[in-house]
Short mmCIF file of C-alpha atoms and ligand atoms in Angstrom, two decimals:
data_model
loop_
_atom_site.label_atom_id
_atom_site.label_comp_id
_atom_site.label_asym_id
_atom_site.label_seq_id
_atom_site.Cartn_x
_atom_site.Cartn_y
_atom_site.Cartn_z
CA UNK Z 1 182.08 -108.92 103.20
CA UNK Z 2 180.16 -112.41 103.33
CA UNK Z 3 179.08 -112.01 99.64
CA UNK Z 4 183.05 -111.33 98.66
CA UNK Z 5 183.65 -114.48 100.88
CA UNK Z 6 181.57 -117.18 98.34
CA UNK Z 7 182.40 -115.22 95.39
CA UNK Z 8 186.08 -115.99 96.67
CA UNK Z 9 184.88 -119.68 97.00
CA UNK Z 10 183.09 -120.15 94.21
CA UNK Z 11 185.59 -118.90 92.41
CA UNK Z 12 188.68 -120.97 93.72
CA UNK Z 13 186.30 -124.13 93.34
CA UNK Z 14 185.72 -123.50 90.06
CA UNK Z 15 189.59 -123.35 89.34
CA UNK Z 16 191.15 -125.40 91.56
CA UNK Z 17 188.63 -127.91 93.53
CA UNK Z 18 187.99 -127.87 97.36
CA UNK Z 19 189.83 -124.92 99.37
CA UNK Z 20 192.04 -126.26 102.49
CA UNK Z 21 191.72 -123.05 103.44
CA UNK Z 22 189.88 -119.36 103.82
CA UNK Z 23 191.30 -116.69 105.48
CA UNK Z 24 189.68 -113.08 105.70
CA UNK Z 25 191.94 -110.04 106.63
CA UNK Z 26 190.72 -106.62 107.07
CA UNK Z 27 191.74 -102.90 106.16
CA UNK Z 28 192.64 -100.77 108.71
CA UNK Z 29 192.28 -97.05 109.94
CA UNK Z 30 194.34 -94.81 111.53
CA UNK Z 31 192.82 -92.67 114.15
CA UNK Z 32 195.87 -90.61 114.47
CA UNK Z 33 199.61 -90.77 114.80
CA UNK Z 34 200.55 -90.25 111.18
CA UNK Z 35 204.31 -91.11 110.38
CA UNK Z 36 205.21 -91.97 113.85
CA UNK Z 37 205.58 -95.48 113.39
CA UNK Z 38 208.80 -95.99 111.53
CA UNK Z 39 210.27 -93.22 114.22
CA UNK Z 40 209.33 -95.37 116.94
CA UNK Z 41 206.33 -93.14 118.43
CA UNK Z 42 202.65 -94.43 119.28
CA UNK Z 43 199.97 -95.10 116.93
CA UNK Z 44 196.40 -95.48 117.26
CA UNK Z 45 194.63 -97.78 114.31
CA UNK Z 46 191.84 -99.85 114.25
CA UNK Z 47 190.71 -103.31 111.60
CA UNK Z 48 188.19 -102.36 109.16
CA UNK Z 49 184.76 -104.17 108.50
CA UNK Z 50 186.08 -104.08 104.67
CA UNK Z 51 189.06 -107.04 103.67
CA UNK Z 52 190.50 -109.45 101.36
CA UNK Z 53 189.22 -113.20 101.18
CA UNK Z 54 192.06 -115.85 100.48
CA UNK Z 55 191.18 -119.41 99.78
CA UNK Z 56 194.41 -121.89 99.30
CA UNK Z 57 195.27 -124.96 99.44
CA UNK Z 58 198.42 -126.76 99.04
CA UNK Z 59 200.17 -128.91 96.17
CA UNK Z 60 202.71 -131.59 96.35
CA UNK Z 61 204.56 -129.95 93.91
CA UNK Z 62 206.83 -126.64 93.21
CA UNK Z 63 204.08 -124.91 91.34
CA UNK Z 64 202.55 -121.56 92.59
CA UNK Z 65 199.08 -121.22 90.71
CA UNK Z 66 197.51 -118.20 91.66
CA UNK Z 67 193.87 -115.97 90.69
CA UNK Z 68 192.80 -112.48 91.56
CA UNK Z 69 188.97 -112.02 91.13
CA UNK Z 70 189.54 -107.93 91.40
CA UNK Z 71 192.16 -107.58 88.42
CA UNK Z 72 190.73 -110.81 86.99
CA UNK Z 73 194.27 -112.08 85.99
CA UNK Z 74 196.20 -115.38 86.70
CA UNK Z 75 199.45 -115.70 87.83
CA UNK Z 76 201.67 -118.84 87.23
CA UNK Z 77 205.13 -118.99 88.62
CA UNK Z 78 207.05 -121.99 90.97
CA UNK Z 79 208.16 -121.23 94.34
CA UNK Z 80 211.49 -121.73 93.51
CA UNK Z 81 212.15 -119.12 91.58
CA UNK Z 82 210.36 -116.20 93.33
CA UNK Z 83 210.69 -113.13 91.38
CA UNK Z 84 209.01 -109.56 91.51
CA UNK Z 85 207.20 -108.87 88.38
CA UNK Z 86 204.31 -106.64 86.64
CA UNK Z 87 201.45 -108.06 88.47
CA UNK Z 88 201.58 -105.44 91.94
CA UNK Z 89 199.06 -108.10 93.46
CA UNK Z 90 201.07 -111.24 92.88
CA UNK Z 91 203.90 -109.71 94.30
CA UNK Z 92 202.49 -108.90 97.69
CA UNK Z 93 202.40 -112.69 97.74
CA UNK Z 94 205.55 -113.54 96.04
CA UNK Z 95 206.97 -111.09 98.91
CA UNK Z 96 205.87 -112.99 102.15
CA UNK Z 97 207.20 -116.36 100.30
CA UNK Z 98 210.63 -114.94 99.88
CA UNK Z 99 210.77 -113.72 102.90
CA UNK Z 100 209.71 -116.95 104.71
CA UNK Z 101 212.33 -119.01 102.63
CA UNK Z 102 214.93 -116.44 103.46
CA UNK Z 103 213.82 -117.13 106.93
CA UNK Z 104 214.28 -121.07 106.73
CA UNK Z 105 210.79 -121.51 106.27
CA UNK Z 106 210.42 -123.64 102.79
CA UNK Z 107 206.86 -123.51 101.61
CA UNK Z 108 205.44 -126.01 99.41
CA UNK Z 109 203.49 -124.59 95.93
CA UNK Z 110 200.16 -123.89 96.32
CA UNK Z 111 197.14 -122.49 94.75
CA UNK Z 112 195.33 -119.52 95.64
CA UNK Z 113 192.60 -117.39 95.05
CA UNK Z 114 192.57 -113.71 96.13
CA UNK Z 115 189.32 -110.73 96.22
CA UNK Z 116 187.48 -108.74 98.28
CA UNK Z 117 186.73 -105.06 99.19
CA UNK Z 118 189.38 -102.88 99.97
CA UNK Z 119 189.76 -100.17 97.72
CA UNK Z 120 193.02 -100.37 96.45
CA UNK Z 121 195.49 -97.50 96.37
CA UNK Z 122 192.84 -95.61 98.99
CA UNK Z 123 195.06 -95.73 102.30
CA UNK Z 124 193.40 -98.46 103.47
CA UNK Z 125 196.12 -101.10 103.74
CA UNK Z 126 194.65 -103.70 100.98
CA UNK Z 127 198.45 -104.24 100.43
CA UNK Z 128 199.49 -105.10 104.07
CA UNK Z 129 196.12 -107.04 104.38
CA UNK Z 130 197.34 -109.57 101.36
CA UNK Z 131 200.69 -109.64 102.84
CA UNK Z 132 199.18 -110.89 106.34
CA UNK Z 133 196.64 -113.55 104.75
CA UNK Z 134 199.05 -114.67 103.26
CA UNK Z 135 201.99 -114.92 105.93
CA UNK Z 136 198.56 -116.06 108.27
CA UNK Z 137 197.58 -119.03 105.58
CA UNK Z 138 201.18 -120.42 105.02
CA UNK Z 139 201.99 -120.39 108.61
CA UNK Z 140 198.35 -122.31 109.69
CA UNK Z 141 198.63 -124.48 106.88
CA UNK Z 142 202.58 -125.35 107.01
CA UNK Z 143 202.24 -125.55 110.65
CA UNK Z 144 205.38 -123.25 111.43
CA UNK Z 145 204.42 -122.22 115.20
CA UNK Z 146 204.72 -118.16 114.18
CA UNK Z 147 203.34 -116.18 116.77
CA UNK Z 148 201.23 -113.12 115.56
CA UNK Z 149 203.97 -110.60 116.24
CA UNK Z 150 206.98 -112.18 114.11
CA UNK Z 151 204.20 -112.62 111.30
CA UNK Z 152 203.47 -109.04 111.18
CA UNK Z 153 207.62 -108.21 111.47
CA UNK Z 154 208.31 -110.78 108.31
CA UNK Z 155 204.95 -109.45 106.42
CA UNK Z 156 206.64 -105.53 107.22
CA UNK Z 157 209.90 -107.05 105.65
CA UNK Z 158 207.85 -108.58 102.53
CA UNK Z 159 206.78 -105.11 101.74
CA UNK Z 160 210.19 -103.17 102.58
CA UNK Z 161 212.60 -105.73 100.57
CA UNK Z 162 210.47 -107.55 98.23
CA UNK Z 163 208.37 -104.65 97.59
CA UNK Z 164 210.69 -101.74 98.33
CA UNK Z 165 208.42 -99.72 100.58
CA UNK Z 166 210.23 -98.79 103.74
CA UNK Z 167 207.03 -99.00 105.70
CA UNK Z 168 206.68 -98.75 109.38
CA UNK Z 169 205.00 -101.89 111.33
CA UNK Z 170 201.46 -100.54 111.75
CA UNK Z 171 199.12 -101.55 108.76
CA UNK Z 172 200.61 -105.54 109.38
CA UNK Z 173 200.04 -104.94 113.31
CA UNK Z 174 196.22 -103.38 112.72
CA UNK Z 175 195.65 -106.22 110.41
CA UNK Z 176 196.54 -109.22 112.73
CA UNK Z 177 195.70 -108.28 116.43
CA UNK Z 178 192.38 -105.65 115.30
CA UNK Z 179 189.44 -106.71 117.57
CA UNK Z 180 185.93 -105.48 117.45
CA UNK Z 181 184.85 -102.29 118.71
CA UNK Z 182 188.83 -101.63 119.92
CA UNK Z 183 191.00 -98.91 118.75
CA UNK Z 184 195.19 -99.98 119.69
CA UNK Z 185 197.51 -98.12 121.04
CA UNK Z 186 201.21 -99.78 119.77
CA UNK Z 187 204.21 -98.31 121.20
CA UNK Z 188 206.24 -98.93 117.88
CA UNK Z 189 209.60 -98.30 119.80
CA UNK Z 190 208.93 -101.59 122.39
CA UNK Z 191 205.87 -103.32 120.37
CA UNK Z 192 204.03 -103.31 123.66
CA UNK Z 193 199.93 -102.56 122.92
CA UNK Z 194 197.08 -101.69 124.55
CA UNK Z 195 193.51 -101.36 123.66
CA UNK Z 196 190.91 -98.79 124.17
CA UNK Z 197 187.30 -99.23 123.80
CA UNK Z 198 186.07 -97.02 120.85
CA UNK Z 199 181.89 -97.93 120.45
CA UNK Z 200 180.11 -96.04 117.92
CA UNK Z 201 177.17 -95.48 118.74
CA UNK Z 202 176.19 -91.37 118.54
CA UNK Z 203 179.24 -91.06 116.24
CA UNK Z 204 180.69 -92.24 112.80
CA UNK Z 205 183.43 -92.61 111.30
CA UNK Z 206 183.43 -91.93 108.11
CA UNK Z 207 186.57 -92.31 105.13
CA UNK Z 208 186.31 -89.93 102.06
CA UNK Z 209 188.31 -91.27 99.40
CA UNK Z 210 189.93 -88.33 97.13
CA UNK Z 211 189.82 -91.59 94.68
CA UNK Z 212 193.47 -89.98 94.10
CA UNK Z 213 196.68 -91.67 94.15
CA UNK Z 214 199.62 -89.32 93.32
CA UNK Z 215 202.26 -91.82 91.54
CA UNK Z 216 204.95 -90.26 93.82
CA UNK Z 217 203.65 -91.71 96.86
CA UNK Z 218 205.97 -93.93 97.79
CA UNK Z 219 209.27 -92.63 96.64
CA UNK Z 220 207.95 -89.62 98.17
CA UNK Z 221 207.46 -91.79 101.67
CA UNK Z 222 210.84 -92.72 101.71
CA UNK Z 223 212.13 -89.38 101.27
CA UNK Z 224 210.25 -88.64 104.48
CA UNK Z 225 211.95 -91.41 106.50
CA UNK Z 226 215.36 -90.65 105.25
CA UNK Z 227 214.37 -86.71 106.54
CA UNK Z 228 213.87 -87.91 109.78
CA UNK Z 229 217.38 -90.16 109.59
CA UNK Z 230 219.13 -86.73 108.87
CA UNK Z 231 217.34 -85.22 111.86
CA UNK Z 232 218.43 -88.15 113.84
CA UNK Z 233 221.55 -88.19 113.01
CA UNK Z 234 222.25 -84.60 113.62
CA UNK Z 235 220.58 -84.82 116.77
CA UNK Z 236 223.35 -87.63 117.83
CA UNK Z 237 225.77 -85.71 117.40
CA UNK Z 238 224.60 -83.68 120.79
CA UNK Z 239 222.87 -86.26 122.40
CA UNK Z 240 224.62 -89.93 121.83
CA UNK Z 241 221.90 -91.95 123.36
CA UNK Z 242 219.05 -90.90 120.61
CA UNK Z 243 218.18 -93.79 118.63
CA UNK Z 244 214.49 -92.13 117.02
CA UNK Z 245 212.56 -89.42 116.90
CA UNK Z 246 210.65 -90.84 120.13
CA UNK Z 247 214.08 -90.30 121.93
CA UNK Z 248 213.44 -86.16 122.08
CA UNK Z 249 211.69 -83.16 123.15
CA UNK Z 250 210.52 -80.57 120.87
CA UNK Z 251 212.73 -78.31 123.17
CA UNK Z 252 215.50 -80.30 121.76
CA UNK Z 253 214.70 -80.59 118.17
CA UNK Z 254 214.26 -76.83 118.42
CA UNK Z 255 217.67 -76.22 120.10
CA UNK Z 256 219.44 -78.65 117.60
CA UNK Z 257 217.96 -78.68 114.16
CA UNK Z 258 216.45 -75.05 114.09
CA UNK Z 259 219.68 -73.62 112.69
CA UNK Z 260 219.79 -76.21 110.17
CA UNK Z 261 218.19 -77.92 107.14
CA UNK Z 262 214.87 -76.35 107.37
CA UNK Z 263 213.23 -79.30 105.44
CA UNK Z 264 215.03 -81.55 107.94
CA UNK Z 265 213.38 -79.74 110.93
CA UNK Z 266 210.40 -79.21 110.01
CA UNK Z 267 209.56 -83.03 109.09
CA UNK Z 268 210.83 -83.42 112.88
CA UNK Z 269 209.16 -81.21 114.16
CA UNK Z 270 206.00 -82.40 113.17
CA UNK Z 271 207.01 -86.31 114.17
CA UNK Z 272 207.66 -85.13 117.81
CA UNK Z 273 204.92 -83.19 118.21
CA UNK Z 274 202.73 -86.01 116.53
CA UNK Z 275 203.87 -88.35 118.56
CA UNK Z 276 202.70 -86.49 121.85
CA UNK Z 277 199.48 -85.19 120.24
CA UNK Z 278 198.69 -89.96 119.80
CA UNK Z 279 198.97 -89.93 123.70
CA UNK Z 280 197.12 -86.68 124.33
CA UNK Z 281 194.84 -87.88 122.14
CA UNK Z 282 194.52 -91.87 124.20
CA UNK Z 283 193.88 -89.60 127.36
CA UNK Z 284 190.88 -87.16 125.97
CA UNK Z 285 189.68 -90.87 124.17
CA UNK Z 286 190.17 -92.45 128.09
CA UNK Z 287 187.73 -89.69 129.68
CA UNK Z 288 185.36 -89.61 126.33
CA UNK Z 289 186.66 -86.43 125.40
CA UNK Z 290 185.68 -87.22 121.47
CA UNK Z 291 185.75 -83.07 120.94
CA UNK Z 292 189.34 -82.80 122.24
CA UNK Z 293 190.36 -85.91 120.29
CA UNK Z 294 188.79 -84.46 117.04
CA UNK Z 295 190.75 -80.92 117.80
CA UNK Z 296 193.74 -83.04 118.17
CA UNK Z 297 192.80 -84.69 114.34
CA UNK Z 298 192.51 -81.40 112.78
CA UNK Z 299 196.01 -80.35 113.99
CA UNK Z 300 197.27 -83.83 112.57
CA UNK Z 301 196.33 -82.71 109.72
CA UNK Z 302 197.62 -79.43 109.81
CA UNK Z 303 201.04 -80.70 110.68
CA UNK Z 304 201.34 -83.50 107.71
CA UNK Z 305 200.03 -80.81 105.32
CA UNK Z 306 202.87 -77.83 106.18
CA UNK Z 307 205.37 -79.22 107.91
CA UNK Z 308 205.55 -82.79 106.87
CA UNK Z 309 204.19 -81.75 103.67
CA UNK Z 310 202.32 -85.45 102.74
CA UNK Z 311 199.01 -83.92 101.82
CA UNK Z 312 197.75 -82.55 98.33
CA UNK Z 313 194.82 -80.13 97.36
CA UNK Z 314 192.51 -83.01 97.04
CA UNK Z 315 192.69 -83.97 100.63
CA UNK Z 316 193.40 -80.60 101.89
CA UNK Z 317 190.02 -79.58 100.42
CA UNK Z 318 188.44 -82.65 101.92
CA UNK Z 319 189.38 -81.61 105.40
CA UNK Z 320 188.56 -77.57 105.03
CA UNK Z 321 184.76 -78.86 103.79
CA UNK Z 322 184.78 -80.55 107.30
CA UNK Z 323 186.24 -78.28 109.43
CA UNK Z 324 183.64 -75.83 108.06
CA UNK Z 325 181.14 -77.86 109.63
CA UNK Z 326 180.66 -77.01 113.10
CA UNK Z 327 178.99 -80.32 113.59
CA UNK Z 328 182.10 -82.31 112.62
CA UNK Z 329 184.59 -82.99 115.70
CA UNK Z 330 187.53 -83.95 113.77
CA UNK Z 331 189.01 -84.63 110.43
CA UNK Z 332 192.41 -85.41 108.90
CA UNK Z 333 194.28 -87.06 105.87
CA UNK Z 334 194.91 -90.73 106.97
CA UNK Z 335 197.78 -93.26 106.00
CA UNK Z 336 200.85 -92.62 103.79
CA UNK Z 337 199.54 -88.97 102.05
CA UNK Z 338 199.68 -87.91 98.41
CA UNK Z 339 195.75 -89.10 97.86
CA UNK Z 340 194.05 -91.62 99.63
CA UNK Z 341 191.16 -91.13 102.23
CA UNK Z 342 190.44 -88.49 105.07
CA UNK Z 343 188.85 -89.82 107.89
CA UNK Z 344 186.00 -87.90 109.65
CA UNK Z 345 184.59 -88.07 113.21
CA UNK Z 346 180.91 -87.07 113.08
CA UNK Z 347 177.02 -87.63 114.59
CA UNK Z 348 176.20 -90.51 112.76
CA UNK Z 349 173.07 -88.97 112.31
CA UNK Z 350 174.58 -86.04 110.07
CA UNK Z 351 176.47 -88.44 107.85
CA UNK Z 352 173.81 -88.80 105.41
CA UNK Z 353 173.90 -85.03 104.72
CA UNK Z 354 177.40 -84.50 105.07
CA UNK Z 355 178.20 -87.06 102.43
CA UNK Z 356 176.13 -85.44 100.07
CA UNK Z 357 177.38 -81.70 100.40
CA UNK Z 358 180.87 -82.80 100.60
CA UNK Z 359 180.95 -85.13 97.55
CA UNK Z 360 178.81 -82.07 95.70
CA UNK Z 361 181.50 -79.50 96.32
CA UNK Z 362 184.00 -81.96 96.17
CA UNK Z 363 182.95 -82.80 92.60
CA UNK Z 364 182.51 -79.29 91.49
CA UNK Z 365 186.16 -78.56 92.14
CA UNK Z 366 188.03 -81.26 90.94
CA UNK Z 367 185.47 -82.82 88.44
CA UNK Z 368 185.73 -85.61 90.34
CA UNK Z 369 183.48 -88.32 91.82
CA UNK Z 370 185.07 -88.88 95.75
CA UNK Z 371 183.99 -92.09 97.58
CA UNK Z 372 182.20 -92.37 100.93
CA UNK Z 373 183.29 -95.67 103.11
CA UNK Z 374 181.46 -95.60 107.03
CA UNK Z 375 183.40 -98.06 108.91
CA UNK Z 376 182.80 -100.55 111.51
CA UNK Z 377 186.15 -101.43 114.14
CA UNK Z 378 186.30 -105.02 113.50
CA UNK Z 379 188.15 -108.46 113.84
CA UNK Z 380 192.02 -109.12 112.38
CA UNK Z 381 193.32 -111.31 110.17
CA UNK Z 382 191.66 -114.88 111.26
CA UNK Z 383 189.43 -118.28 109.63
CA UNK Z 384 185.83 -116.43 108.81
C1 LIG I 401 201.74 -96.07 105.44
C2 LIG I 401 202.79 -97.03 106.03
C3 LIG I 401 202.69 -97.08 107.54
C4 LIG I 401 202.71 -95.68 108.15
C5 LIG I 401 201.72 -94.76 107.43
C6 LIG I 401 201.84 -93.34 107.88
O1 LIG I 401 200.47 -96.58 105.66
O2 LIG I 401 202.63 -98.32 105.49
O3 LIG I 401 203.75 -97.88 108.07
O4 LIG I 401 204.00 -95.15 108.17
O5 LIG I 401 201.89 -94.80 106.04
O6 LIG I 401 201.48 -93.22 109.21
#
């Protein structure tokens, strides 16, 4: 990342003159609790050793003058007329300003370079990691007192109003409070956290990118949430005090929505279940249990494929190639669905081979090159 962090640099100084600031925010991973977060279960992510380098600095004036080194295109706008437009970068940027002037928080224009290493449209969060440098730079350099949490809230709103991605909270939350070596454990109902200890030493883990993106992804994402609205609301009708998902047993979701919509149940099924499986899952993590919590990542998987129905032959293949090696403890489809990466929990020593026979069969079925990313737990969004 150091080499994306001078061509950042060099790049804005070449533009715009000295940087008053560079900030470097990370990717993140998802070690399971798939679609729990916007039905206020548990999830389980981690910060990435791969990010996004913004330098900025402010103007005196109204203009917003903006470069990404990645799609090589400028943008040039003025803050006070905000606008979403063709350029999917700029507007991750454009969001976060809206939403802090909707908030009462009047930015100044500014110029600002953006590149780095997240593969974008792989699952990795490269969009919530621009939305958090971002929210992280304006706040630092305006000196508006956010704390970390209401930073990640307004960056989540960015993306669901400016954007129009009804996200959940946890790729902003990964990005800003990720620490080295440290998987977190966010209750998404109370925003309480914890952290558990995940060193990798003997094992990997390892992200094969399908280097697919299916175009319905995120219509088909909402879809999903408003499934689990129906199931919530059908579930109130029985049992008033229900606000989510998180609110019931799979007892109950059998009783109530078995008879019913069998889309609706299924996709609820699957949430409930899911979000025991992330707290199973903490426990066999708490007593180093990585061959229960890799069983636990393989039913994941099976549950967003069939029930929740988010997967697609390219990742479904993915994970069969891994569960057919007895050597592999876990693997699943990670993030949002419809393409993206699997993640894989693995010797490190049996990467190396792995890779290759994976990407080989991999490519011989869909003619297709897939990407191998090992990752490193690392630091949030912060001042490199
Ligand atoms: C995307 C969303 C997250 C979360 C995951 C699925 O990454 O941005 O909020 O819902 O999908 O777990």
């Amino acid at each position: 990342m150091r080499e994306q962090q001078a061509m950042v640099a060099a790049c804005y100084h070449e533009r715009f003159g000295q940087q008053e600031l560079m900030v470097a925010s990370p990717g993140r991973i998802n070690l399971i609790g798939e679609h729990t977060d916007y039905n206020g279960g548990f999830v389980l992510p981690a910060a990435i050793d791969k990010g996004i380098y913004v330098a900025v600095s402010l103007r005196d004036d109204q203009e917003i003058h903006m470069y990404s080194t990645d799609f090589q295109e400028t943008y040039q706008g003025s803050i006070e007329a905000i606008e979403k437009g063709s350029q999917s970068w700029a507007n991750y940027v454009l969001g976060v300003i809206d939403v802090l002037q909707k908030e009462g928080y009047g930015c100044k224009g500014f110029n600002l370079v953006i590149g780095g290493d997240i593969p974008i449209g792989a699952g990795l969060s490269s969009s919530a990691a621009v939305e958090c440098a971002v929210i992280f730079a304006m706040n630092h350099l305006h000196g508006f007192g956010l704390s970390k949490m209401r930073m990640v809230q307004l960056a989540q709103r960015a993306e669901n109003e400016f954007i129009g991605m009804k996200c959940g909270i946890m790729d902003q939350f990964a990005n800003m409070f990720g620490l080295e070596e440290q998987v977190i454990q966010l209750d998404c109902r109370s925003l309480e956290y914890k952290y558990f200890p995940f060193i990798q030493q003997e094992y990997a883990l390892l992200l094969m990118n399908t280097n697919i993106k299916h175009s319905l992804a995120d219509s088909e994402y909402n879809l999903r949430r408003q499934d689990c609205e129906q199931g919530v609301a059908v579930l109130q009708k029985s049992l008033p005090q229900v606000q989510s998902l998180r609110d019931v047993t799979i007892a109950e979701v059998d009783a109530l929505l078995s008879g019913g919509d069998q889309q609706v149940y299924r996709r609820c099924s699957y949430v409930v279940k899911e979000i025991a499986r992330v707290e199973a899952a903490c426990a066999a993590l708490l007593r180093n249990d990585l061959m229960a919590f890799g069983q636990m990542m393989y039913a994941t998987h099976e549950g967003l494929s069939r029930d929740y129905e988010v997967s697609c032959k390219e990742l479904d293949y993915l994970v069969e190639l891994a569960a057919a090696r007895s050597y592999v403890l876990g693997a699943r489809m990670m993030g949002g669905g419809f393409g993206g990466c699997t993640i894989n929990l693995l010797p490190a020593s049996q990467v190396p081979v792995f890779i290759e026979q994976v990407s080989a069969a991999y490519t011989q079925r869909f003619n297709l090159q897939p990407e191998a990313y090992p990752v490193n737990i690392s630091t949030g969004t912060s001042i490199p």
